[in-house]
PDB file of C-alpha atoms and ligand atoms in Angstrom:
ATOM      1  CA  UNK A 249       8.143  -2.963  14.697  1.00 87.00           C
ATOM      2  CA  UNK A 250      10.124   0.321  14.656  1.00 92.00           C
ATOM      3  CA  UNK A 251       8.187   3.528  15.921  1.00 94.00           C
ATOM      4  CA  UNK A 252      10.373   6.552  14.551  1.00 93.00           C
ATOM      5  CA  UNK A 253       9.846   9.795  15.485  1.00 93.00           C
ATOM      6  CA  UNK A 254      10.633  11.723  12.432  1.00 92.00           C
ATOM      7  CA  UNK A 255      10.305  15.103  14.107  1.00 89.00           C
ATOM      8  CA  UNK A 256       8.315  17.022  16.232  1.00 89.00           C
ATOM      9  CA  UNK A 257       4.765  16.612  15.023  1.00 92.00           C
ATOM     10  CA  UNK A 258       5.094  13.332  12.755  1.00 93.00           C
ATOM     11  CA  UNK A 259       5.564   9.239  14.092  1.00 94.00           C
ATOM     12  CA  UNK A 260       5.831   6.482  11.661  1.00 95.00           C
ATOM     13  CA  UNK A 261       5.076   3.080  12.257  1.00 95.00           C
ATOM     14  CA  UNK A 262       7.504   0.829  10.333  1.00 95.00           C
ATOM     15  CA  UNK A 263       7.682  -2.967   9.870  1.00 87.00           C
ATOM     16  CA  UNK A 264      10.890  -3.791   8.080  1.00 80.00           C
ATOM     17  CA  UNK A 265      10.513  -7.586   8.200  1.00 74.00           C
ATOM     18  CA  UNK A 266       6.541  -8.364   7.461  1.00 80.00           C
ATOM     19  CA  UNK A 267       3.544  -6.248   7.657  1.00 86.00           C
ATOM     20  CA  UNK A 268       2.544  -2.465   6.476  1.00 95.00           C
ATOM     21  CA  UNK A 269       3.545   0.251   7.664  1.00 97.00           C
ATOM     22  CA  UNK A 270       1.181   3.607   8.842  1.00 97.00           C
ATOM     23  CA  UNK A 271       1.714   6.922  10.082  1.00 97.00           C
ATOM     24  CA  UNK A 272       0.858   9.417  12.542  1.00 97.00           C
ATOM     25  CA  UNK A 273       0.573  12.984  12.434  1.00 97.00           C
ATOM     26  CA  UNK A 274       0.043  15.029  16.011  1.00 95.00           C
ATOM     27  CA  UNK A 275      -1.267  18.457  15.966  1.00 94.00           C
ATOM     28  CA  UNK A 276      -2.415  20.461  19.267  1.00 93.00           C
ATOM     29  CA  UNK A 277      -6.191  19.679  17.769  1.00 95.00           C
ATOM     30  CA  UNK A 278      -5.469  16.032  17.499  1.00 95.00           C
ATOM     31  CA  UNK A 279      -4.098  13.533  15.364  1.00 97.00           C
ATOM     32  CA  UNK A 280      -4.080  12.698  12.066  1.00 98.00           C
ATOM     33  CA  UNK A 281      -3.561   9.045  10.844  1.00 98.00           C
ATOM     34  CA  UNK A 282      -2.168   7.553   7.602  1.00 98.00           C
ATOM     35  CA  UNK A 283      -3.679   3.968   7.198  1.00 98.00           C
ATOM     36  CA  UNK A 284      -5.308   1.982   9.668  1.00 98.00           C
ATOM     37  CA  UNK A 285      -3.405  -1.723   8.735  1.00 97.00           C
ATOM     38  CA  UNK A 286      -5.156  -4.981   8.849  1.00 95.00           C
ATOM     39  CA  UNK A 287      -7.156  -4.900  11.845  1.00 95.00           C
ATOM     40  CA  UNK A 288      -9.290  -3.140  14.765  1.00 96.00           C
ATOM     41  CA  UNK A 289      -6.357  -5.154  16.647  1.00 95.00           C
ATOM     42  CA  UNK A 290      -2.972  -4.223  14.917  1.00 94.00           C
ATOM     43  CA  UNK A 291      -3.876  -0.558  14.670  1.00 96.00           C
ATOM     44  CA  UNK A 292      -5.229  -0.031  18.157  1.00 96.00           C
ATOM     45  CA  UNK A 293      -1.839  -1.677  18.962  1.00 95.00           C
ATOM     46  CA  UNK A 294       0.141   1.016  16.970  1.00 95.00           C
ATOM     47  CA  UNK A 295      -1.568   4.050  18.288  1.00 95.00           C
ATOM     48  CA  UNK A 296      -1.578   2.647  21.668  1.00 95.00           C
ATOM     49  CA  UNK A 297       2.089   1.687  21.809  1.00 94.00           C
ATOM     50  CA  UNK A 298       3.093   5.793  21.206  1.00 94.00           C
ATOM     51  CA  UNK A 299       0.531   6.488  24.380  1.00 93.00           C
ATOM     52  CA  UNK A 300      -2.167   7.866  22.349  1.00 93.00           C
ATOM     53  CA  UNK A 301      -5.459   7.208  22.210  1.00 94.00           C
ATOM     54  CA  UNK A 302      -7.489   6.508  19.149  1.00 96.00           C
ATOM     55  CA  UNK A 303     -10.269   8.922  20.186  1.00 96.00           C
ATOM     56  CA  UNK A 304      -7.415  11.762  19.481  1.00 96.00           C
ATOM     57  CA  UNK A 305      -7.321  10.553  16.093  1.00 98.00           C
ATOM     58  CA  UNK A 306      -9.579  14.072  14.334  1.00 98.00           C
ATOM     59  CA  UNK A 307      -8.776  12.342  10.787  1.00 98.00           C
ATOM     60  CA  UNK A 308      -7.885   8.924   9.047  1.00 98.00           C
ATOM     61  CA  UNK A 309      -6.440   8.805   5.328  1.00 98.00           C
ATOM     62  CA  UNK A 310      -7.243   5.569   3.861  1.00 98.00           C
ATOM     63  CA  UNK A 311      -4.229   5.675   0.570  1.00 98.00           C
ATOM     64  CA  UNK A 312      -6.087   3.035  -1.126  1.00 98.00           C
ATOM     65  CA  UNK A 313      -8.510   0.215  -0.791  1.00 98.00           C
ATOM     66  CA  UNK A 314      -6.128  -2.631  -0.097  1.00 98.00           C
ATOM     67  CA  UNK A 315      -7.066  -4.411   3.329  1.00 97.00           C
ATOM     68  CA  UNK A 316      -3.592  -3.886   4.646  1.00 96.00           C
ATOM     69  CA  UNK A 317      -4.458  -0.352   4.605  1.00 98.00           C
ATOM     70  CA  UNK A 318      -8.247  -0.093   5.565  1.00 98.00           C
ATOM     71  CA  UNK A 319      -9.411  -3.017   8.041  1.00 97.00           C
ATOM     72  CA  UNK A 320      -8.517  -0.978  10.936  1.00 98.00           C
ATOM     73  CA  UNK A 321     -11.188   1.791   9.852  1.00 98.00           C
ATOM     74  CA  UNK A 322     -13.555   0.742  12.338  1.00 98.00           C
ATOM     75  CA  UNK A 323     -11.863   1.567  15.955  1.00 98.00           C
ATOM     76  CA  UNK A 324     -12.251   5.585  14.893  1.00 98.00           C
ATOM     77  CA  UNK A 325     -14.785   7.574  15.211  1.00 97.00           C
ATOM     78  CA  UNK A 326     -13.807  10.666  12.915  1.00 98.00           C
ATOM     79  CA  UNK A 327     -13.571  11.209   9.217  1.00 98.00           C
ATOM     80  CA  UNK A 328     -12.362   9.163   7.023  1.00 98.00           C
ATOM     81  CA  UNK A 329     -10.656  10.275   3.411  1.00 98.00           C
ATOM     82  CA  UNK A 330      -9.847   9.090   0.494  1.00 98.00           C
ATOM     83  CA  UNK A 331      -9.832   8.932  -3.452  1.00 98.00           C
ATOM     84  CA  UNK A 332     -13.709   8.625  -4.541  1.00 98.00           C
ATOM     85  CA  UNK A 333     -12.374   5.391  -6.364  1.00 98.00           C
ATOM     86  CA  UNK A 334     -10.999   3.992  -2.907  1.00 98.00           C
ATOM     87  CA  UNK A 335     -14.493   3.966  -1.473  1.00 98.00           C
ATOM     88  CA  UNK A 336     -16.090   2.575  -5.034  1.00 98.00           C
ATOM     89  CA  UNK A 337     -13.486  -0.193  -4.479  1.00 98.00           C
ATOM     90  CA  UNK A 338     -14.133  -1.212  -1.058  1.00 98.00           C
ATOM     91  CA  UNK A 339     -17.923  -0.723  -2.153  1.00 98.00           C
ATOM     92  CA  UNK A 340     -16.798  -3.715  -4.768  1.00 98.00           C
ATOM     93  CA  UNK A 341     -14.949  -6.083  -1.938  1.00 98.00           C
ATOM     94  CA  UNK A 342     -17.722  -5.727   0.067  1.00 98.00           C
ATOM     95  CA  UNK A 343     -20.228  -8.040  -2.349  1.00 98.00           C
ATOM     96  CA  UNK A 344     -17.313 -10.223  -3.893  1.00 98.00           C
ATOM     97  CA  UNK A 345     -13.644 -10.822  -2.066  1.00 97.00           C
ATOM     98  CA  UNK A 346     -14.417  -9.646   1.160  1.00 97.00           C
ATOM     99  CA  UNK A 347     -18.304 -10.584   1.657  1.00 97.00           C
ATOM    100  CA  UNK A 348     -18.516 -13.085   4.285  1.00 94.00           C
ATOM    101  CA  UNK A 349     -19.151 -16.283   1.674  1.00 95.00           C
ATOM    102  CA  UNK A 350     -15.789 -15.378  -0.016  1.00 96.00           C
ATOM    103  CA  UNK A 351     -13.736 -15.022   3.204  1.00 95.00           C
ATOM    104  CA  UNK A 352     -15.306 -17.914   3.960  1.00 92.00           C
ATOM    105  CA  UNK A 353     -13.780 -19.682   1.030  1.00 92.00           C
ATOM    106  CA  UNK A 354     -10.433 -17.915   1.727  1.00 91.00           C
ATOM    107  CA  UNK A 355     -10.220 -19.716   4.973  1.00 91.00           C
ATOM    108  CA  UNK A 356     -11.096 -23.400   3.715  1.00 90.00           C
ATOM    109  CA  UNK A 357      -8.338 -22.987   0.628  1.00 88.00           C
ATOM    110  CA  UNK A 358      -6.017 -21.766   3.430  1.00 88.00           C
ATOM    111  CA  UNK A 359      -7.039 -24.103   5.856  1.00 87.00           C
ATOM    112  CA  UNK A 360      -5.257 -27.120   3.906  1.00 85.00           C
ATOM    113  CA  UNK A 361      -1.392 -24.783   3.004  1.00 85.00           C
ATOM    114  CA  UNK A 362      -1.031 -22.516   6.070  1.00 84.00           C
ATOM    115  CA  UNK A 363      -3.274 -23.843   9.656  1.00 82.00           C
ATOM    116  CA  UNK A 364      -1.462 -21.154  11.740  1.00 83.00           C
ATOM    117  CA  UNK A 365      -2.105 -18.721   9.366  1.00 82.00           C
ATOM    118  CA  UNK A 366      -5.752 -19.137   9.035  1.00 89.00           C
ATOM    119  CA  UNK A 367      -6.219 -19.518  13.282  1.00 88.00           C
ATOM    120  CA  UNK A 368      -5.241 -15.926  13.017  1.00 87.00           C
ATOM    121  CA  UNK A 369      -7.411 -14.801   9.944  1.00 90.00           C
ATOM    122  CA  UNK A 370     -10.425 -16.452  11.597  1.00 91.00           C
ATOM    123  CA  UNK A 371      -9.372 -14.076  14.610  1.00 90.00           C
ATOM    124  CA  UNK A 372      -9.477 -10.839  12.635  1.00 90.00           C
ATOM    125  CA  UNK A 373     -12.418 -12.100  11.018  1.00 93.00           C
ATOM    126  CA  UNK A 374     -14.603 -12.059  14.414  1.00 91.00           C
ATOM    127  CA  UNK A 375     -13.856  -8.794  15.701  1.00 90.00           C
ATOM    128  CA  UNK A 376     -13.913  -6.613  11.488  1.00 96.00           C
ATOM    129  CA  UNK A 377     -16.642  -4.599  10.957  1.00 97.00           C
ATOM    130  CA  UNK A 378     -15.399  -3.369   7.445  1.00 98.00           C
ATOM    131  CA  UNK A 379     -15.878   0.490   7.405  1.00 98.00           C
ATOM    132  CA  UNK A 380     -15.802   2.220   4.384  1.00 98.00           C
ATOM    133  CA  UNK A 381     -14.094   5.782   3.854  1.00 98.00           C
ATOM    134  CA  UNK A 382     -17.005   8.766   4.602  1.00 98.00           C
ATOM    135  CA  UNK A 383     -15.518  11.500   2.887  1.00 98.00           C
ATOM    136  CA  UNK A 384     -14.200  11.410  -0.926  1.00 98.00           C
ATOM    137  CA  UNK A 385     -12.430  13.508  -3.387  1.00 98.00           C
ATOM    138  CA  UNK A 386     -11.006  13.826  -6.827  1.00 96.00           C
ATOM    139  CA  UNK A 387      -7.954  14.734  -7.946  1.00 96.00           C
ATOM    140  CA  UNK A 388      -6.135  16.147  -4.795  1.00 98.00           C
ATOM    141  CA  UNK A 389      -7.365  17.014  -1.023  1.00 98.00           C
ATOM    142  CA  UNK A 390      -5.518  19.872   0.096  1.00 98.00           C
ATOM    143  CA  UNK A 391      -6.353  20.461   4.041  1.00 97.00           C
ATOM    144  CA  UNK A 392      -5.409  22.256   7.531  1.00 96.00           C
ATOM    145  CA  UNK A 393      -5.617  21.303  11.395  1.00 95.00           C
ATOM    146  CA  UNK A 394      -4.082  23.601  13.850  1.00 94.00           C
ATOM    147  CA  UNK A 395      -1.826  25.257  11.366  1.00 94.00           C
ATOM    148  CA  UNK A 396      -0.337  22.474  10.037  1.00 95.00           C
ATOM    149  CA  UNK A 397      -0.969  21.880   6.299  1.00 97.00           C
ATOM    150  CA  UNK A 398      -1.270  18.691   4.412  1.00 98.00           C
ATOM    151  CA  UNK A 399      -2.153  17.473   0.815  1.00 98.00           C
ATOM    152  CA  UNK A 400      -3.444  14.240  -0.142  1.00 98.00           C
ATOM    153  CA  UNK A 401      -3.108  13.534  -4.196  1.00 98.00           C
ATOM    154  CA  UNK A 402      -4.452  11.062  -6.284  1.00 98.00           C
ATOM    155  CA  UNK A 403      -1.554   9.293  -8.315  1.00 98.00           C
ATOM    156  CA  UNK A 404      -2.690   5.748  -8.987  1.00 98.00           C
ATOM    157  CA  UNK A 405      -0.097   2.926 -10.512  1.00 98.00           C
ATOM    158  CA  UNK A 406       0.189   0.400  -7.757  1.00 98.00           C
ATOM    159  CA  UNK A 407      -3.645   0.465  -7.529  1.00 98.00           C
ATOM    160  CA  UNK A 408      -5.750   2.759  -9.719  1.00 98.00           C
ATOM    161  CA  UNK A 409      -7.112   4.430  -6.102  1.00 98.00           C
ATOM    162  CA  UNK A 410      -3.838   5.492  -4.105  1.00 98.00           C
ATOM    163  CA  UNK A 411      -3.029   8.262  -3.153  1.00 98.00           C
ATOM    164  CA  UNK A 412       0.298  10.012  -1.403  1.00 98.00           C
ATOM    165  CA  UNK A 413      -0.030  12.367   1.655  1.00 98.00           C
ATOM    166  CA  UNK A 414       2.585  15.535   1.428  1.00 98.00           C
ATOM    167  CA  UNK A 415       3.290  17.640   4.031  1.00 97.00           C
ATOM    168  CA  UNK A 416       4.657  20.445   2.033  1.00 97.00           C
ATOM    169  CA  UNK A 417       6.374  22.601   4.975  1.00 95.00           C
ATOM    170  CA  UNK A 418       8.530  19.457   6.953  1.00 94.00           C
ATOM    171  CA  UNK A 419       8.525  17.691   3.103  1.00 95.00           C
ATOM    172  CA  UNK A 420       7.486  14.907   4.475  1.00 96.00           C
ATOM    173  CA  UNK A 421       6.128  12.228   2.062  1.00 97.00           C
ATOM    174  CA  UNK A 422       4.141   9.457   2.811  1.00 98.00           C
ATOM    175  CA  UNK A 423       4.223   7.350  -0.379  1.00 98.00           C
ATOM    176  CA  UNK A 424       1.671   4.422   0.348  1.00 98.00           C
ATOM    177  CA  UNK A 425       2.620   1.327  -1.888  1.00 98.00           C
ATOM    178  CA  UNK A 426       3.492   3.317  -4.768  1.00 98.00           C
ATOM    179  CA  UNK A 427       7.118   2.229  -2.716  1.00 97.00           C
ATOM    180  CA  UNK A 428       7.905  -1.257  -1.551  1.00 95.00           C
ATOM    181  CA  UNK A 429      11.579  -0.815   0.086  1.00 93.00           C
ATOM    182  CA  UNK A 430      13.730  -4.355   0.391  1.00 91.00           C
ATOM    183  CA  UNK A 431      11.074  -6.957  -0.990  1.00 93.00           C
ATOM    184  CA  UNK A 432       9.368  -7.110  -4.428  1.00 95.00           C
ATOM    185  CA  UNK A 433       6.578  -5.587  -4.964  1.00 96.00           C
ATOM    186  CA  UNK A 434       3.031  -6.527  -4.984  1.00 96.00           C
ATOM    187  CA  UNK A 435       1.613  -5.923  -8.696  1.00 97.00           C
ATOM    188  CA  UNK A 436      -1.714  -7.171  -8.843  1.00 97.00           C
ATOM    189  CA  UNK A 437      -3.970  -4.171  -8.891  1.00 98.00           C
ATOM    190  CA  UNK A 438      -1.274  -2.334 -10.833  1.00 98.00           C
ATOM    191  CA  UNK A 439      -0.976  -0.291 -14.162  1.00 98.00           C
ATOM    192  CA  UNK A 440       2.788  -1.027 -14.697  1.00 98.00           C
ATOM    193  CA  UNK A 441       3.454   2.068 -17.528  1.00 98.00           C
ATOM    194  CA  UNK A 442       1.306   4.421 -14.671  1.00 98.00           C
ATOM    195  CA  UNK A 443       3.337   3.140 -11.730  1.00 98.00           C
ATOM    196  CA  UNK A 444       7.130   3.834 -13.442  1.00 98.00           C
ATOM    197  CA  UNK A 445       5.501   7.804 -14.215  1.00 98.00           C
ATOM    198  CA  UNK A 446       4.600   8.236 -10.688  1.00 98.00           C
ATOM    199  CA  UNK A 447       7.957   7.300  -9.402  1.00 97.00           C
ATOM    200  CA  UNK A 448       9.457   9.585 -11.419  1.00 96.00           C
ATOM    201  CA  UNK A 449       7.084  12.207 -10.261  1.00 97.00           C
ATOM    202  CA  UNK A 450       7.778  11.075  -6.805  1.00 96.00           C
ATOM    203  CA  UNK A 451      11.779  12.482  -6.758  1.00 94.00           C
ATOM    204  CA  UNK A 452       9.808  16.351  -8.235  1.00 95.00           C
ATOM    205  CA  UNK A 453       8.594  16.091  -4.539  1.00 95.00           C
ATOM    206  CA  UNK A 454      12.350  17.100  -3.479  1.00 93.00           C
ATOM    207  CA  UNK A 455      11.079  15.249  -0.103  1.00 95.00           C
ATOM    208  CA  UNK A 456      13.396  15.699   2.725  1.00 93.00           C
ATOM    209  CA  UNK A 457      12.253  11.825   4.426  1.00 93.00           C
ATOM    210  CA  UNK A 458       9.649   9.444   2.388  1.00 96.00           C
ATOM    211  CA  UNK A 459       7.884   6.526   4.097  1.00 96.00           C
ATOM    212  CA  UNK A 460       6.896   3.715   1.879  1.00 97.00           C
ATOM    213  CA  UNK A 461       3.873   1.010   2.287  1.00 97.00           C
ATOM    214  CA  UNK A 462       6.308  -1.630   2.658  1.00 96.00           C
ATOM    215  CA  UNK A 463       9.936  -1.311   4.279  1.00 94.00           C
ATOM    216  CA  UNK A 464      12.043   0.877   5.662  1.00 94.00           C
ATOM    217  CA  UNK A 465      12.205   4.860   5.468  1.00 93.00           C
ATOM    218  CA  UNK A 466      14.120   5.775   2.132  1.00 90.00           C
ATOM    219  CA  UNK A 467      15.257   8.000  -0.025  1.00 88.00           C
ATOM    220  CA  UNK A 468      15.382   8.566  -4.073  1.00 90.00           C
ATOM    221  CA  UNK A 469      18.664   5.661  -4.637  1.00 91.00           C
ATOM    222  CA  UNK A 470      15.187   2.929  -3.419  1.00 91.00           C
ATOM    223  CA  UNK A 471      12.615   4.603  -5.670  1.00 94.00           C
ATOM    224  CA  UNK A 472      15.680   4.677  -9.064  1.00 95.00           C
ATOM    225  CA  UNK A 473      15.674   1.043  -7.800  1.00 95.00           C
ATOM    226  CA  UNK A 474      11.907  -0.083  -7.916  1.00 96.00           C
ATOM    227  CA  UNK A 475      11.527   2.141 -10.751  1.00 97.00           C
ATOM    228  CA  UNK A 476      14.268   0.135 -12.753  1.00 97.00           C
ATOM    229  CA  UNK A 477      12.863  -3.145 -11.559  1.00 97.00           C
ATOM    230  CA  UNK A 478       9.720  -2.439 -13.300  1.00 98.00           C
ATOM    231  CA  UNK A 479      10.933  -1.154 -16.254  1.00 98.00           C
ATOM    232  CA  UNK A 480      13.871  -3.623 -16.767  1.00 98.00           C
ATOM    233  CA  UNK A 481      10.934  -6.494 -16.549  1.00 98.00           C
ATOM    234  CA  UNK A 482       8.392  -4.404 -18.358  1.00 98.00           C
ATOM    235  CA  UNK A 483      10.684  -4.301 -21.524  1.00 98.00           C
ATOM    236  CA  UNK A 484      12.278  -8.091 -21.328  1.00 98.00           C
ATOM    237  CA  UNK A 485       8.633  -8.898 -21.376  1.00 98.00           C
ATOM    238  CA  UNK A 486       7.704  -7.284 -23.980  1.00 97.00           C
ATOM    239  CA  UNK A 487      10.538  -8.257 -25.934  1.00 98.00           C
ATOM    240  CA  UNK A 488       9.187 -11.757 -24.975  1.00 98.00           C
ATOM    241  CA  UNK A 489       5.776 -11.513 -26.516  1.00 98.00           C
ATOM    242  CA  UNK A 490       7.710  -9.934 -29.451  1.00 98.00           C
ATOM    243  CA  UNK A 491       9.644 -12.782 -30.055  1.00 98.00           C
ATOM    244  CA  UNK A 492       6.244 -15.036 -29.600  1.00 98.00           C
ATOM    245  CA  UNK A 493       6.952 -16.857 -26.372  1.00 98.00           C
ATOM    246  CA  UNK A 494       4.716 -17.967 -23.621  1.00 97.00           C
ATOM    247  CA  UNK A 495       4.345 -17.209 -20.458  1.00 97.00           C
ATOM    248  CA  UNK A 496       6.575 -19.703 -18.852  1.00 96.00           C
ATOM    249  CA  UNK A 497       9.383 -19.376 -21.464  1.00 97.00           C
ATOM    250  CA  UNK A 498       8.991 -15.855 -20.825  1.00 98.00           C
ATOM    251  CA  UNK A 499       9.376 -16.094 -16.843  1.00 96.00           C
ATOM    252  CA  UNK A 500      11.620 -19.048 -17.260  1.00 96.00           C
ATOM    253  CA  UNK A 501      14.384 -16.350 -18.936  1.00 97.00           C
ATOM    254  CA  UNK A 502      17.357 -16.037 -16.402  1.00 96.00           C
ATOM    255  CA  UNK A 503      18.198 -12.665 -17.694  1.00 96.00           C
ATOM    256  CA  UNK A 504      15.601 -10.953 -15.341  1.00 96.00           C
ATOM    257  CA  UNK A 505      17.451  -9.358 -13.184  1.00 91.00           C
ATOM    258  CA  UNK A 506      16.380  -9.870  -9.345  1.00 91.00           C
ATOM    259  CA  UNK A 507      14.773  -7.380  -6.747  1.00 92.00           C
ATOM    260  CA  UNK A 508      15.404  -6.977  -3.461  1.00 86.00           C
ATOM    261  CA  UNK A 509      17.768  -9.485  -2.244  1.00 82.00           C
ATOM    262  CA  UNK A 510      15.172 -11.848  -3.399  1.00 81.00           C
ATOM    263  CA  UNK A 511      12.706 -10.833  -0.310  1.00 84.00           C
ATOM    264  CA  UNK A 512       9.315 -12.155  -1.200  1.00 87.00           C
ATOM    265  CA  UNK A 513      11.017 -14.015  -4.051  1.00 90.00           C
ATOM    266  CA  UNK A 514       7.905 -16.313  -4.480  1.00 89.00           C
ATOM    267  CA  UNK A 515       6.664 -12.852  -6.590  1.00 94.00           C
ATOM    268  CA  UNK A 516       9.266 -12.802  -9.159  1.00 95.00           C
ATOM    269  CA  UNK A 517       7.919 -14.856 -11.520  1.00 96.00           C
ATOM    270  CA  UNK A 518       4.136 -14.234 -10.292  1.00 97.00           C
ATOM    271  CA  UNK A 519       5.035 -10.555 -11.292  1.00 97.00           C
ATOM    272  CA  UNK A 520       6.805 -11.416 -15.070  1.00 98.00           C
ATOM    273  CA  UNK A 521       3.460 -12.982 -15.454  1.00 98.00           C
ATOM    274  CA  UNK A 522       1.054 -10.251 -14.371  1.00 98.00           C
ATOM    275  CA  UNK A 523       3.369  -7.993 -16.790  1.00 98.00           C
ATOM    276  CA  UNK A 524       2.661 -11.239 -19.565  1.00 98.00           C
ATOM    277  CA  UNK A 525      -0.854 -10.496 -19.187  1.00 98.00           C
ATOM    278  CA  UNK A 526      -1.181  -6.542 -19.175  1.00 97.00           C
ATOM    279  CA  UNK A 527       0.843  -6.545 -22.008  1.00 98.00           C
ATOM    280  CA  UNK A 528      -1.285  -8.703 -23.899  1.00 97.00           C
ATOM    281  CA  UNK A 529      -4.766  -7.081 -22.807  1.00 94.00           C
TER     282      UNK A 529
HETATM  283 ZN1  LIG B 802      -1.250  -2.099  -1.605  1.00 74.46          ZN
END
């Protein structure tokens, strides 16, 4: 892991390799987080390893419901914002993907591909209380703690609930998975067409330092590239269905061009194929 101050008031907590990254904001009134990562564990880590203490920590942003982002909710005892649709979604995992029957599930499919993986699951499992976000809004949060302003604005497309966190006077963007920097991206919960607008709208931002979900701290030559990943694949795929082919001729097509230096390659074709199926409804 790579803390970086990024100036004065603002740390961000940055996993090149594997796992997501989060964001810390300090103000004389207290702290401000930007995700809370996998775990009570993992974040407690984080916020420990800069010498602060979660107790500091006056608000949490959750930027959308994915458990990467939100299973550390639990360790603070403060606010907790995010998109109204973030907390409907969690709402949902609760009773299906993450009540305690389907985790349950999870582990015995895992159990048999990754052991060492699950060991650590089962872990995390014991100590999660899954905490849902407290305080919702609409279309864009605009707020204030000890002179410092912030803005937190709904813009969907990886997910249909995330949300970006601007700090219009240090233009300082957090840009939650709507960026995955130097591996493909995860498009599961996406809205491909929605996601390519949003990058766009991302470089109107004019952000002086942007820190992605996923990778390294970047600048507008990474978003031009994710953008052109999705599009490039967007339209070969629909070009596909146009010409009648299935899904695995479609994926099977060597012109795709690759992401990434293949990082997380195991999604290339996984993601030709959730494009397959948007496209067709
Ligand atoms: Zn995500």
């Amino acid at each position: 892991m790579e803390i970086i101050r990024i100036d004065s008031l603002a740390t961000a907590f940055i996993r090149p390799v594997e796992g997501v990254n989060a964001g810390l904001i300090h103000t004389p009134k207290g702290m401000i987080l930007i995700d809370t990562t996998s775990s009570p564990a993992e974040i407690k880590m984080l916020v420990e390893a800069v010498d602060a203490n979660p107790e500091e920590v006056r608000l949490v942003i959750n930027t959308h419901f994915h458990s990467d982002h939100t299973w550390g909710n639990q360790v603070f005892n403060c606010p907790i914002l995010a998109h109204r649709s973030c907390l409907e979604r969690m709402q949902s995992g609760l009773k299906n993907e993450w009540s305690p029957e389907a985790l349950q599930s999870y582990l015995s499919d895992q159990e048999k591909t990754d052991p060492k993986k699950v060991d650590d699951f089962r872990r995390t499992l014991l100590d999660l209380n899954i905490t849902l976000p407290n305080q919702v809004f609409e279309e864009r949060f605009e707020g204030e703690l000890a002179g410092l302003s912030y803005e937190v604005i709904h813009l969907g497309g990886h997910t249909p609930d995330l949300s970006v966190v601007w700090l219009p006077d240090r233009r300082l963007l957090f840009a939650s998975d709507l960026i995955f920097q130097g591996r493909y991206p995860y498009v599961f919960d996406a809205d491909i067409p929605v996601w390519i607008a949003r990058l766009s709208h991302l470089m109107e931002f004019d952000a002086l330092v942007i820190i992605p979900g996923h990778g390294v701290m970047c600048a507008e030559a990474e978003i031009t590239a994710l953008r052109d990943y999705l599009q490039e694949t967007w339209d070969l795929t629909h070009e596909h269905i146009r010409q009648g082919h299935s899904p695995d001729e479609t994926a099977a097509d060597p012109a795709y061009s690759r992401f990434a230096e293949q990082k997380y390659e195991r999604l290339h074709h996984a993601n030709i194929r959730y494009m397959y199926n948007q496209i067709i409804g």
